[in-house]
Amino acid sequence: MIKFGTSGFRGILADNFNKENVERVAYALLQVMDASGNKKPVYIGYDNRFMGVEFAKYIACVLASKTKVYIYSQSVPSPLISQATASGGYGVMITASHNPFNYNGVKIFLPHCMECGDDFAHAIEKISNSVKYEKIEKVDISDKNIRWTSDISKYCNSILNTIDAKAIKRAKLRVLVNTMHGSGNECMHALLKTCGVEYEIMNENVDPYFEHKLPAPYVYNIAEQAKRVKKEGFDVGIALDGDADRFTLIDEQGEIYDCNYTACVLYNYYIKFKGKRGGIVVNNAFTTMADKIATKYGFTCTRAKVGFKQIAPVLQNTDAFIGAESNGIAYKDHIKSKDGIHTAMAIIDSIATTKMSFKEQLTALQKEYKFVSTLREYAYPITDKQKTSIIDTLINKKKYPKLLDYEIDSVYDSEGVKITYKNGFWVMVRFSGNEPVVRIFTEMPNEKTCNIAFATFEKHLGLKERQK
């Protein structure tokens, strides 16, 4: 059964993610393209997961029966495939992002640089699951409609057009990058060399097992990198996930920040130093600092459901120029899907231009708005039975645990449950759309209170094991 989640179709290798299902998705994409009259090429990429290039070939051979395709001869980041659609074609990326090593997936990008939304995904699902497999036409990988490419220049130039490379060169920064055995290496090398940055890249060798860790820039995965940043005097540390669309930052003191912090610093930076005007789009599990900045400058902070496919349409159709979730940021002048590599270069640009470290920029922001908070997130593997129990507790029975002396102000329950307290802090419980886990997000005054919130909700929901 083919089912699209928060970000594409994903599954376990040799189980529901297999040659037949991948070809079914490719066939369905052809039918949707044909119905829309789009004759533009399709761009196909893959990361460093098992059989990435093989699955890319399967898709290419189906698509090339009716249209021209460009397939990369080396692994590439997901945002590169998104940017390739700027000319009006579609993009297909073979990746399971930050999922465990035994997963792979298919992510589809629509023309003009955005992930496919629910309606498009449902159309793909319906056709994929109903077509008779033997009906699917395929060509040989040597077919004239299949073109191999290794060109990353358009993507890199799109990023360079949004930053000040000369200012970065003058700043003489030292950067420690961690690509987590993913597909962001080549582009990071190209951009950092162009900007004259002194840098080192950790974990750039191909390891489809990802050292038996999740290829995600979570705190526990980058602790060693954080120590190195502080000890060895790097100006900043950059961590990307397996397909380089997720991003985490390490400041010069070795402190770790997700995109709740970096997006707010960048939003403020673009308005204050770059002269940009417009709002910001974030999801419902994002810091309230974004609302404060937008309000001060007379713009709107729009809240969307979790998933960049929910953020992209708002980014496209409003005056917002930046969109963000806790794990990724999009800049409309580049692409309308999250891009860890662009975010990395934007942060480096902000440090070089303002002559302030990330920590100094964030501290100034917190002082200006008189708002200091800590945001944390954990995922918990669950069974179907546990999921049913959590739904019954929080949604059906509306039983919420007592957290310290905090008084509940409002409850939002259209995607999981978000409990906002009268002091402005909050906890959100949400099921993943891509894997059997439930996530707890929280924004509290400090780390200690975050830990109390996690312990309280873990006990209330019977959650005992955090995903590692």
Coordinates of C-alpha atoms in Angstrom, one line a residue:
M1 CA 0.0 0.0 0.0
I2 CA 1.4 3.4 -1.0
K3 CA 0.7 6.2 1.4
F4 CA 2.2 9.7 1.4
G5 CA 3.0 11.1 4.8
T6 CA 4.1 14.5 6.0
S7 CA 6.9 14.6 3.4
G8 CA 6.5 12.0 0.7
F9 CA 6.1 8.2 0.5
R10 CA 8.5 6.3 2.8
G11 CA 8.8 2.7 3.8
I12 CA 11.1 0.0 4.9
L13 CA 13.5 -1.4 2.3
A14 CA 12.4 -4.8 0.8
D15 CA 9.1 -4.4 2.6
N16 CA 6.7 -1.8 1.2
F17 CA 9.5 0.3 -0.3
N18 CA 10.5 -1.8 -3.3
K19 CA 11.0 -1.7 -7.0
E20 CA 7.3 -2.3 -7.8
N21 CA 6.0 0.4 -5.5
V22 CA 8.5 3.0 -6.7
E23 CA 7.6 2.3 -10.3
R24 CA 3.9 2.6 -9.4
V25 CA 4.6 6.1 -8.0
A26 CA 6.5 7.0 -11.2
Y27 CA 3.6 5.8 -13.3
A28 CA 1.1 7.9 -11.3
L29 CA 3.3 11.0 -11.6
L30 CA 3.3 10.6 -15.4
Q31 CA -0.5 10.4 -15.4
V32 CA -0.9 13.5 -13.3
M33 CA 1.6 15.3 -15.5
D34 CA -0.2 14.3 -18.6
A35 CA -3.5 15.5 -17.2
S36 CA -2.0 18.9 -16.4
G37 CA -0.4 19.2 -19.8
N38 CA 3.0 19.8 -18.3
K39 CA 5.7 18.6 -20.8
K40 CA 8.7 19.9 -18.9
P41 CA 11.5 17.5 -17.8
V42 CA 11.7 15.7 -14.5
Y43 CA 14.8 16.0 -12.4
I44 CA 15.7 12.9 -10.3
G45 CA 18.1 12.8 -7.4
Y46 CA 19.0 10.5 -4.5
D47 CA 21.0 10.7 -1.2
N48 CA 23.4 8.1 0.2
R49 CA 20.9 5.5 1.4
F50 CA 21.0 1.9 0.3
M51 CA 20.1 1.5 -3.4
G52 CA 19.4 5.2 -3.9
V53 CA 20.8 5.3 -7.4
E54 CA 19.0 2.0 -8.3
F55 CA 15.6 3.4 -7.2
A56 CA 16.3 6.6 -9.1
K57 CA 17.0 4.5 -12.2
Y58 CA 13.7 2.6 -11.8
I59 CA 11.8 5.9 -11.7
A60 CA 13.8 7.3 -14.6
C61 CA 13.0 4.3 -16.8
V62 CA 9.2 4.7 -16.2
L63 CA 9.1 8.5 -16.6
A64 CA 11.3 8.4 -19.8
S65 CA 8.7 6.4 -21.6
K66 CA 6.7 9.6 -21.9
T67 CA 9.0 12.6 -21.0
K68 CA 12.6 13.7 -20.7
V69 CA 14.4 13.1 -17.4
Y70 CA 17.6 14.4 -15.9
I71 CA 19.2 12.0 -13.4
Y72 CA 22.2 12.9 -11.2
S73 CA 25.3 10.8 -11.4
Q74 CA 26.2 11.5 -7.8
S75 CA 24.1 11.9 -4.6
V76 CA 22.7 15.4 -4.2
P77 CA 20.7 17.2 -1.5
S78 CA 16.9 17.4 -1.7
P79 CA 16.8 21.2 -2.0
L80 CA 18.9 20.9 -5.1
I81 CA 16.1 18.9 -6.8
S82 CA 13.6 21.4 -5.5
Q83 CA 15.6 24.3 -7.0
A84 CA 15.8 22.4 -10.4
T85 CA 12.1 22.7 -10.8
A86 CA 12.4 26.6 -11.0
S87 CA 12.2 26.2 -14.8
G88 CA 8.8 24.6 -14.5
G89 CA 9.5 20.9 -14.4
Y90 CA 8.9 18.3 -11.6
G91 CA 11.5 16.9 -9.2
V92 CA 11.8 13.4 -7.7
M93 CA 14.1 12.8 -4.8
I94 CA 14.9 9.3 -3.4
T95 CA 15.3 9.9 0.3
A96 CA 13.9 9.0 3.7
S97 CA 15.5 12.2 5.2
H98 CA 16.2 11.6 8.9
N99 CA 14.5 8.2 9.2
P100 CA 16.5 5.1 10.3
F101 CA 18.9 3.5 7.7
N102 CA 16.5 0.7 6.7
Y103 CA 14.0 3.2 5.3
N104 CA 14.0 4.9 1.9
G105 CA 11.4 7.1 0.3
V106 CA 10.2 9.2 -2.6
K107 CA 9.7 13.0 -2.3
I108 CA 8.0 14.9 -5.2
F109 CA 8.6 18.5 -5.9
L110 CA 6.2 20.6 -7.9
P111 CA 7.1 23.2 -10.6
H112 CA 8.5 26.4 -9.0
C113 CA 10.3 24.8 -6.1
M114 CA 7.9 23.4 -3.6
E115 CA 6.9 20.0 -2.1
C116 CA 3.7 18.5 -3.4
G117 CA 0.7 19.1 -1.2
D118 CA -2.0 16.8 0.1
D119 CA -4.3 17.0 -3.0
F120 CA -1.4 16.1 -5.3
A121 CA -0.2 13.3 -3.0
H122 CA -3.7 11.8 -2.8
A123 CA -3.9 11.7 -6.6
I124 CA -0.6 9.9 -6.7
E125 CA -1.7 7.5 -4.1
K126 CA -5.0 6.7 -5.8
I127 CA -3.4 6.0 -9.2
S128 CA -0.4 4.1 -7.7
N129 CA -2.6 1.7 -5.7
S130 CA -5.0 1.0 -8.5
V131 CA -2.8 0.5 -11.6
K132 CA -2.1 -3.0 -12.7
Y133 CA 1.6 -3.4 -12.4
E134 CA 2.0 -5.2 -15.8
K135 CA 0.5 -2.1 -17.5
I136 CA 3.4 0.1 -16.5
E137 CA 5.6 0.9 -19.5
K138 CA 9.3 1.2 -19.0
V139 CA 12.3 2.0 -21.2
D140 CA 16.0 1.0 -20.9
I141 CA 18.3 3.2 -18.8
S142 CA 20.2 4.0 -22.0
D143 CA 17.1 5.5 -23.6
K144 CA 17.5 8.9 -25.3
N145 CA 15.0 10.5 -23.0
I146 CA 17.3 9.9 -20.0
R147 CA 20.1 12.4 -19.5
W148 CA 22.8 12.0 -16.8
T149 CA 24.1 15.2 -15.2
S150 CA 26.4 16.2 -12.4
D151 CA 25.8 20.0 -12.6
I152 CA 25.3 21.6 -9.1
S153 CA 26.0 25.2 -10.3
K154 CA 22.4 26.4 -10.7
Y155 CA 21.6 25.4 -7.2
C156 CA 24.8 26.9 -5.7
N157 CA 24.4 30.1 -7.7
S158 CA 20.8 30.5 -6.4
I159 CA 22.2 30.5 -2.9
L160 CA 25.1 32.8 -3.8
N161 CA 22.6 35.3 -5.2
T162 CA 21.0 35.7 -1.7
I163 CA 24.2 36.2 0.3
D164 CA 27.2 38.6 0.3
A165 CA 30.2 36.4 -0.6
K166 CA 32.6 39.4 -0.4
A167 CA 31.6 40.2 3.2
I168 CA 32.0 36.5 4.1
K169 CA 35.5 36.5 2.5
R170 CA 36.5 39.6 4.5
A171 CA 35.3 38.0 7.8
K172 CA 37.8 35.1 7.6
L173 CA 35.5 32.8 9.5
R174 CA 36.2 29.2 10.6
V175 CA 33.3 26.8 10.2
L176 CA 32.9 23.1 11.3
V177 CA 30.3 21.3 9.1
N178 CA 28.8 17.9 9.9
T179 CA 27.0 16.3 6.9
M180 CA 26.2 13.1 8.8
H181 CA 27.3 10.8 5.9
G182 CA 24.6 12.5 3.8
S183 CA 24.4 14.1 0.4
G184 CA 25.2 17.7 1.3
N185 CA 29.0 17.4 1.0
E186 CA 29.7 18.5 -2.6
C187 CA 27.5 21.6 -2.4
M188 CA 29.0 22.7 1.0
H189 CA 32.5 22.3 -0.4
A190 CA 31.6 24.4 -3.4
L191 CA 29.9 27.2 -1.5
L192 CA 32.4 27.5 1.3
K193 CA 35.4 27.5 -1.1
T194 CA 33.7 30.2 -3.2
C195 CA 33.2 32.4 -0.2
G196 CA 36.8 31.9 1.1
V197 CA 35.7 30.2 4.4
E198 CA 38.2 28.2 6.3
Y199 CA 36.3 25.0 7.1
E200 CA 36.3 21.3 7.9
I201 CA 33.6 18.8 7.1
M202 CA 32.9 15.9 9.5
N203 CA 31.3 12.6 8.5
E204 CA 31.5 13.2 4.8
N205 CA 32.3 9.6 3.9
V206 CA 29.4 7.5 2.5
D207 CA 27.9 5.2 5.2
P208 CA 24.4 4.1 4.4
Y209 CA 24.1 2.8 8.0
F210 CA 24.7 6.3 9.3
E211 CA 26.8 4.8 12.1
H212 CA 23.5 3.1 13.1
K213 CA 22.2 6.5 14.3
L214 CA 19.4 8.6 12.9
P215 CA 20.9 10.8 10.2
A216 CA 19.4 13.8 12.0
P217 CA 21.1 16.8 13.5
Y218 CA 19.6 16.2 17.0
V219 CA 21.5 17.3 20.1
Y220 CA 22.6 13.8 21.1
N221 CA 24.0 13.2 17.6
I222 CA 26.2 16.3 17.4
A223 CA 27.5 16.6 21.0
E224 CA 31.0 15.7 19.9
Q225 CA 30.9 18.3 17.2
A226 CA 29.7 20.9 19.7
K227 CA 32.7 20.1 21.9
R228 CA 35.1 20.6 19.0
V229 CA 33.5 23.9 17.9
K230 CA 34.2 25.4 21.4
K231 CA 37.6 23.7 22.0
E232 CA 39.1 24.4 18.6
G233 CA 37.8 28.0 18.2
F234 CA 35.4 27.6 15.3
D235 CA 33.1 30.6 14.7
V236 CA 30.2 28.4 14.1
G237 CA 29.2 24.8 13.6
I238 CA 26.7 23.6 11.0
A239 CA 24.9 20.2 11.1
L240 CA 22.8 18.8 8.3
D241 CA 20.6 15.7 8.0
G242 CA 20.9 12.9 5.5
D243 CA 19.5 14.8 2.5
A244 CA 20.6 18.3 3.7
D245 CA 17.2 20.0 4.1
R246 CA 17.3 19.9 7.9
F247 CA 19.6 22.2 9.9
T248 CA 21.0 22.7 13.4
L249 CA 23.5 25.4 14.5
I250 CA 26.3 25.3 17.1
D251 CA 27.5 28.7 18.3
E252 CA 31.1 29.5 19.2
Q253 CA 30.5 28.5 22.8
G254 CA 29.3 25.0 21.8
E255 CA 25.6 25.7 22.5
I256 CA 23.2 24.0 20.1
Y257 CA 20.2 25.7 18.4
D258 CA 17.4 24.4 16.1
C259 CA 15.6 26.5 13.6
N260 CA 13.3 28.1 16.2
Y261 CA 16.2 30.3 17.0
T262 CA 18.0 30.5 13.7
A263 CA 14.9 31.4 11.7
C264 CA 14.1 34.3 14.1
V265 CA 17.7 35.6 13.9
L266 CA 17.6 35.4 10.1
Y267 CA 14.1 37.0 9.9
N268 CA 15.2 39.9 12.0
Y269 CA 18.5 40.1 10.0
Y270 CA 16.8 40.2 6.6
I271 CA 14.6 43.0 7.7
K272 CA 17.1 45.0 9.7
F273 CA 20.2 44.6 7.5
K274 CA 19.0 43.5 4.1
G275 CA 16.0 45.7 3.8
K276 CA 13.5 42.9 3.2
R277 CA 9.8 43.5 3.9
G278 CA 7.2 40.9 4.6
G279 CA 5.9 38.3 7.0
I280 CA 7.0 34.9 8.1
V281 CA 5.2 31.5 8.0
V282 CA 5.8 28.9 10.7
N283 CA 4.1 25.8 12.0
N284 CA 2.1 25.4 15.2
A285 CA 5.0 24.0 17.1
F286 CA 7.2 27.1 16.6
T287 CA 8.5 29.7 19.0
T288 CA 6.3 32.8 19.8
M289 CA 9.4 34.9 19.1
A290 CA 8.4 34.8 15.4
D291 CA 5.1 36.5 16.2
K292 CA 6.8 39.2 18.3
I293 CA 9.2 40.1 15.5
A294 CA 6.6 40.2 12.8
T295 CA 4.3 42.3 14.9
K296 CA 7.0 44.9 15.7
Y297 CA 7.7 45.5 12.0
G298 CA 4.0 45.6 11.0
F299 CA 3.9 42.2 9.3
T300 CA 2.1 38.9 9.9
C301 CA 3.3 35.7 11.4
T302 CA 1.1 33.0 9.8
R303 CA 0.7 29.7 11.5
A304 CA 0.4 26.5 9.4
K305 CA 0.1 22.8 10.1
V306 CA 3.3 20.8 10.6
G307 CA 5.0 19.9 7.3
F308 CA 6.6 22.1 4.7
K309 CA 3.9 21.2 2.2
Q310 CA 1.6 23.2 4.5
I311 CA 4.0 26.2 4.7
A312 CA 5.0 26.5 1.0
P313 CA 1.5 27.6 -0.3
V314 CA 1.3 30.3 2.3
L315 CA 4.9 31.4 1.5
Q316 CA 3.9 31.5 -2.2
N317 CA 0.6 33.4 -1.8
T318 CA 1.4 36.0 0.8
D319 CA 4.0 38.7 1.4
A320 CA 6.0 36.3 3.6
F321 CA 9.5 35.9 2.4
I322 CA 10.7 33.2 4.9
G323 CA 9.1 30.0 6.1
A324 CA 10.3 27.8 9.0
E325 CA 9.8 24.7 11.1
S326 CA 12.0 23.6 14.0
N327 CA 14.1 21.6 11.6
G328 CA 14.2 23.7 8.4
I329 CA 13.9 27.1 6.8
A330 CA 12.9 28.3 3.3
Y331 CA 13.7 31.6 1.7
K332 CA 11.3 32.5 -1.0
D333 CA 13.9 34.2 -3.3
H334 CA 15.6 30.8 -3.4
I335 CA 13.1 27.9 -3.0
K336 CA 9.9 27.4 -1.2
S337 CA 11.0 24.2 0.6
K338 CA 13.4 23.8 3.5
D339 CA 17.1 24.0 2.7
G340 CA 19.8 23.3 5.3
I341 CA 22.6 24.3 3.0
H342 CA 21.1 27.7 2.2
T343 CA 20.4 28.3 5.9
A344 CA 24.0 27.5 6.7
M345 CA 25.3 30.1 4.2
A346 CA 22.7 32.7 5.4
I347 CA 23.8 32.3 9.0
I348 CA 27.5 32.7 7.9
D349 CA 26.4 35.8 5.9
S350 CA 24.7 37.3 9.0
I351 CA 27.8 36.7 11.2
A352 CA 30.0 38.3 8.5
T353 CA 27.7 41.3 7.8
T354 CA 26.7 42.2 11.3
K355 CA 30.2 41.4 12.8
M356 CA 28.3 39.7 15.6
S357 CA 28.5 36.0 16.4
F358 CA 25.2 34.0 16.3
K359 CA 25.1 34.1 20.1
E360 CA 25.5 37.9 20.1
Q361 CA 22.7 38.3 17.5
L362 CA 20.3 36.0 19.5
T363 CA 21.1 37.7 22.8
A364 CA 20.4 41.1 21.3
L365 CA 17.1 39.8 19.9
Q366 CA 16.0 38.3 23.3
K367 CA 16.9 41.5 25.1
E368 CA 15.0 43.7 22.6
Y369 CA 11.8 41.6 22.9
K370 CA 12.3 40.7 26.6
F371 CA 11.6 37.1 25.7
V372 CA 13.9 34.2 26.6
S373 CA 12.8 30.6 26.2
T374 CA 14.0 27.1 25.6
L375 CA 12.5 24.8 23.0
R376 CA 12.9 21.1 23.0
E377 CA 11.5 18.1 21.1
Y378 CA 11.6 14.4 21.5
A379 CA 10.2 11.5 19.5
Y380 CA 8.9 8.3 21.0
P381 CA 8.4 4.9 19.2
I382 CA 4.8 3.7 19.7
T383 CA 2.6 0.8 18.7
D384 CA -0.9 1.1 17.2
K385 CA -2.3 0.3 20.6
Q386 CA -0.3 3.1 22.3
K387 CA -1.4 5.5 19.6
T388 CA -5.1 4.7 20.2
S389 CA -4.6 5.2 23.9
I390 CA -3.0 8.6 23.4
I391 CA -5.7 9.7 21.1
D392 CA -8.3 8.5 23.6
T393 CA -6.7 10.3 26.5
L394 CA -5.9 13.7 24.9
I395 CA -8.5 14.1 22.1
N396 CA -11.5 12.0 23.1
K397 CA -11.5 12.4 26.9
K398 CA -9.5 15.7 26.8
K399 CA -7.5 14.7 29.9
Y400 CA -4.5 16.9 30.2
P401 CA -1.9 16.6 33.0
K402 CA -1.3 19.3 35.5
L403 CA 2.0 21.0 34.8
L404 CA 3.5 22.9 37.8
D405 CA 1.1 25.7 38.7
Y406 CA 0.5 26.6 35.0
E407 CA -3.1 27.5 34.1
I408 CA -4.3 26.4 30.7
D409 CA -5.2 29.2 28.4
S410 CA -6.2 27.4 25.2
V411 CA -6.1 24.0 23.5
Y412 CA -5.6 23.4 19.8
D413 CA -6.4 19.9 18.6
S414 CA -6.7 19.8 14.9
E415 CA -3.3 18.1 14.5
G416 CA -2.5 16.3 17.7
V417 CA -2.9 18.6 20.8
K418 CA -1.2 21.9 21.6
I419 CA -1.8 23.2 25.1
T420 CA -0.9 26.9 25.6
Y421 CA -0.7 28.2 29.2
K422 CA -1.6 31.7 30.3
N423 CA 2.1 32.6 30.8
G424 CA 2.6 32.1 27.0
F425 CA 4.5 28.8 27.2
W426 CA 3.2 25.6 25.6
V427 CA 3.4 21.8 25.0
M428 CA 2.4 20.1 21.8
V429 CA 1.8 16.3 21.2
R430 CA 1.7 15.2 17.6
F431 CA 1.9 11.9 15.7
S432 CA 4.5 11.7 12.9
G433 CA 3.2 11.3 9.4
N434 CA 6.2 9.4 8.2
E435 CA 7.1 6.8 10.9
P436 CA 5.5 5.1 14.0
V437 CA 6.4 7.7 16.6
V438 CA 4.7 10.4 18.6
R439 CA 6.5 13.7 19.2
I440 CA 6.4 16.0 22.1
F441 CA 7.4 19.7 21.6
T442 CA 7.6 22.3 24.3
E443 CA 8.6 25.9 24.8
M444 CA 9.3 26.7 28.4
P445 CA 11.3 29.4 30.3
N446 CA 14.4 27.2 30.6
E447 CA 15.9 23.7 30.2
K448 CA 14.8 22.6 33.7
T449 CA 11.2 23.5 33.0
C450 CA 11.3 21.7 29.7
N451 CA 12.5 18.6 31.4
I452 CA 9.7 18.8 33.9
A453 CA 7.2 19.2 31.0
F454 CA 8.6 16.1 29.2
A455 CA 8.5 14.0 32.4
T456 CA 4.9 15.1 33.1
F457 CA 3.6 14.3 29.7
E458 CA 5.6 11.1 29.4
K459 CA 4.1 9.8 32.6
H460 CA 0.6 10.9 31.6
L461 CA 0.8 9.2 28.2
G462 CA 2.7 6.1 29.3
L463 CA 5.8 6.9 27.1
K464 CA 9.0 5.3 28.4
E465 CA 11.5 5.2 25.5
R466 CA 12.8 8.2 23.6
Q467 CA 13.9 7.6 20.0
K468 CA 17.7 7.5 19.5

